[in-house]
Amino acid sequence: MQGKQHEDFMRIAIRLSEQNVSNSLGGPFGAVIVKEGKIVGKSANKVTRTLDPTAHAEVSAIRIASKKLKTFDLSGCLIYTSCEPCPMCLSAIYWARIDKIYFANTKDDACKIGFDDQFIYNEMALPRDQRKVIIEQMLRDEALNAFRLWDKSPMKISY
């Protein structure tokens, strides 16, 4: 793809973010997923509209693209997002195997308007016993059985 096409897709993501705010639908974030020059998924942030804290623009666009392409593997896809992805979205992009991320606003720009994810980066760096959300392991031996079953399962699919 050429530079103009990349800019066109980014402008769609930016428009989604602006329309989301202008229409009082949610936060100022938009994302577009493209494969072979065609849009396969696009979404604005849907957190407040759907009452789903995971419905960020990137995650929502990944869900749409995966459904459309009938796969959880989005290799060969590009994502254009109006803002640098948060930790959750970045993880989802990696899990989806998207090839490249293009972004407009930075995480510092987002922080200036109240979307500060630095606390998550800080928490991830801490040992589990020092994090704000209490994490306690239990019944590991019982839970390992599901892993053993999966490891031997004929339906096992790597992802």
Short mmCIF file of C-alpha atoms in Angstrom, two decimals:
data_model
loop_
_atom_site.label_atom_id
_atom_site.label_comp_id
_atom_site.label_asym_id
_atom_site.label_seq_id
_atom_site.Cartn_x
_atom_site.Cartn_y
_atom_site.Cartn_z
CA MET A 1 0.00 0.00 0.00
CA GLN A 2 1.07 3.56 -0.61
CA GLY A 3 1.31 6.41 1.89
CA LYS A 4 -1.96 7.97 0.69
CA GLN A 5 -3.88 4.76 1.41
CA HIS A 6 -2.39 4.57 4.90
CA GLU A 7 -3.47 8.16 5.52
CA ASP A 8 -6.97 7.43 4.22
CA PHE A 9 -7.41 4.50 6.62
CA MET A 10 -6.04 6.56 9.51
CA ARG A 11 -8.47 9.36 8.69
CA ILE A 12 -11.33 6.86 8.92
CA ALA A 13 -10.13 5.86 12.40
CA ILE A 14 -9.87 9.52 13.38
CA ARG A 15 -13.36 10.26 12.03
CA LEU A 16 -14.76 7.34 14.04
CA SER A 17 -13.20 8.83 17.18
CA GLU A 18 -14.61 12.28 16.47
CA GLN A 19 -18.09 10.99 15.60
CA ASN A 20 -18.14 8.91 18.77
CA VAL A 21 -17.72 12.06 20.86
CA SER A 22 -19.90 14.31 18.68
CA ASN A 23 -22.77 11.81 18.85
CA SER A 24 -22.29 11.22 22.60
CA LEU A 25 -21.60 7.52 22.02
CA GLY A 26 -18.36 7.13 23.90
CA GLY A 27 -14.69 7.95 24.25
CA PRO A 28 -12.54 9.59 21.56
CA PHE A 29 -11.08 6.46 20.04
CA GLY A 30 -11.50 4.76 16.68
CA ALA A 31 -9.82 1.81 14.97
CA VAL A 32 -9.80 0.30 11.49
CA ILE A 33 -8.44 -3.12 10.50
CA VAL A 34 -7.36 -3.62 6.90
CA LYS A 35 -6.42 -6.74 4.97
CA GLU A 36 -5.15 -6.58 1.40
CA GLY A 37 -6.25 -2.97 1.08
CA LYS A 38 -9.83 -3.57 2.26
CA ILE A 39 -11.44 -2.72 5.58
CA VAL A 40 -12.41 -5.90 7.42
CA GLY A 41 -13.30 -4.30 10.75
CA LYS A 42 -13.82 -0.84 12.18
CA SER A 43 -15.19 0.49 15.41
CA ALA A 44 -15.20 3.36 17.82
CA ASN A 45 -14.89 2.95 21.56
CA LYS A 46 -18.04 1.30 22.98
CA VAL A 47 -17.19 1.09 26.69
CA THR A 48 -19.88 3.37 28.10
CA ARG A 49 -22.48 2.49 25.47
CA THR A 50 -22.23 -1.27 26.05
CA LEU A 51 -21.14 -1.14 29.70
CA ASP A 52 -18.23 -3.36 28.67
CA PRO A 53 -14.83 -2.19 29.94
CA THR A 54 -13.11 -4.28 27.24
CA ALA A 55 -14.99 -2.65 24.35
CA HIS A 56 -12.16 -0.34 23.37
CA ALA A 57 -12.05 0.62 19.69
CA GLU A 58 -9.19 -1.75 18.87
CA VAL A 59 -10.70 -4.75 20.67
CA SER A 60 -14.12 -4.07 19.12
CA ALA A 61 -12.57 -3.79 15.64
CA ILE A 62 -10.67 -7.06 16.22
CA ARG A 63 -13.92 -8.80 17.16
CA ILE A 64 -15.60 -7.54 13.99
CA ALA A 65 -12.65 -8.46 11.74
CA SER A 66 -12.34 -11.93 13.28
CA LYS A 67 -16.02 -12.59 12.77
CA LYS A 68 -15.94 -11.31 9.18
CA LEU A 69 -12.82 -13.30 8.28
CA LYS A 70 -13.98 -16.32 10.34
CA THR A 71 -10.64 -16.63 12.10
CA PHE A 72 -8.90 -15.60 15.31
CA ASP A 73 -5.63 -15.20 13.38
CA LEU A 74 -5.49 -11.77 11.78
CA SER A 75 -2.05 -12.26 10.24
CA GLY A 76 -1.77 -10.16 7.12
CA CYS A 77 -3.88 -7.39 8.67
CA LEU A 78 -2.93 -3.85 9.63
CA ILE A 79 -4.59 -1.76 12.31
CA TYR A 80 -5.03 2.00 12.20
CA THR A 81 -5.97 3.46 15.53
CA SER A 82 -6.64 7.05 16.48
CA CYS A 83 -4.50 6.65 19.60
CA GLU A 84 -1.54 4.58 20.68
CA PRO A 85 -3.04 1.34 22.07
CA CYS A 86 -3.47 0.87 25.81
CA PRO A 87 -1.94 -2.24 27.44
CA MET A 88 -5.12 -4.30 26.93
CA CYS A 89 -5.48 -3.33 23.27
CA LEU A 90 -1.79 -3.84 22.57
CA SER A 91 -2.07 -7.33 24.06
CA ALA A 92 -5.16 -8.07 21.97
CA ILE A 93 -3.35 -6.90 18.84
CA TYR A 94 -0.48 -9.26 19.61
CA TRP A 95 -2.87 -12.13 20.35
CA ALA A 96 -4.66 -11.46 17.05
CA ARG A 97 -1.30 -11.53 15.24
CA ILE A 98 -1.92 -8.26 13.43
CA ASP A 99 1.17 -7.38 11.39
CA LYS A 100 1.51 -3.65 12.00
CA ILE A 101 0.03 -0.86 14.12
CA TYR A 102 -0.39 2.68 12.84
CA PHE A 103 -1.48 5.23 15.46
CA ALA A 104 -2.19 8.96 15.61
CA ASN A 105 -2.43 10.37 19.16
CA THR A 106 0.10 9.17 21.73
CA LYS A 107 -0.53 7.65 25.14
CA ASP A 108 0.74 10.96 26.58
CA ASP A 109 -1.92 12.85 24.59
CA ALA A 110 -4.54 10.48 26.03
CA CYS A 111 -3.19 10.99 29.55
CA LYS A 112 -3.67 14.75 29.23
CA ILE A 113 -7.43 14.27 28.77
CA GLY A 114 -7.85 11.73 31.56
CA PHE A 115 -7.03 8.39 29.89
CA ASP A 116 -3.91 7.48 31.85
CA ASP A 117 -2.83 3.85 31.66
CA GLN A 118 0.54 4.36 33.34
CA PHE A 119 -0.78 2.76 36.54
CA ILE A 120 -1.30 -0.50 34.61
CA TYR A 121 2.26 -0.45 33.27
CA ASN A 122 3.46 0.22 36.82
CA GLU A 123 1.32 -2.58 38.28
CA MET A 124 2.55 -5.11 35.71
CA ALA A 125 6.14 -4.41 36.76
CA LEU A 126 5.39 -5.18 40.43
CA PRO A 127 5.54 -8.62 42.02
CA ARG A 128 2.00 -10.07 42.32
CA ASP A 129 1.94 -9.62 46.09
CA GLN A 130 2.57 -5.86 45.77
CA ARG A 131 -0.18 -5.03 43.27
CA LYS A 132 -3.30 -3.01 44.20
CA VAL A 133 -5.65 -5.78 43.10
CA ILE A 134 -5.12 -8.76 45.37
CA ILE A 135 -4.03 -11.85 43.45
CA GLU A 136 -4.23 -15.19 45.23
CA GLN A 137 -3.54 -18.54 43.64
CA MET A 138 -5.66 -21.51 44.63
CA LEU A 139 -6.55 -25.07 43.47
CA ARG A 140 -3.71 -25.18 40.93
CA ASP A 141 -3.45 -28.98 41.03
CA GLU A 142 -7.13 -29.32 40.15
CA ALA A 143 -6.93 -26.69 37.43
CA LEU A 144 -3.93 -28.37 35.81
CA ASN A 145 -6.21 -31.21 34.71
CA ALA A 146 -7.83 -28.97 32.08
CA PHE A 147 -4.34 -28.15 30.76
CA ARG A 148 -3.45 -31.87 30.60
CA LEU A 149 -6.70 -32.57 28.73
CA TRP A 150 -6.00 -29.74 26.28
CA ASP A 151 -2.42 -30.87 25.73
CA LYS A 152 -3.64 -34.33 24.65
CA SER A 153 -6.80 -33.20 22.87
CA PRO A 154 -7.20 -33.98 19.15
CA MET A 155 -9.07 -30.65 18.81
CA LYS A 156 -6.07 -28.70 20.15
CA ILE A 157 -5.48 -25.59 18.08
CA SER A 158 -2.46 -23.40 18.68
CA TYR A 159 -3.25 -19.75 19.10
#
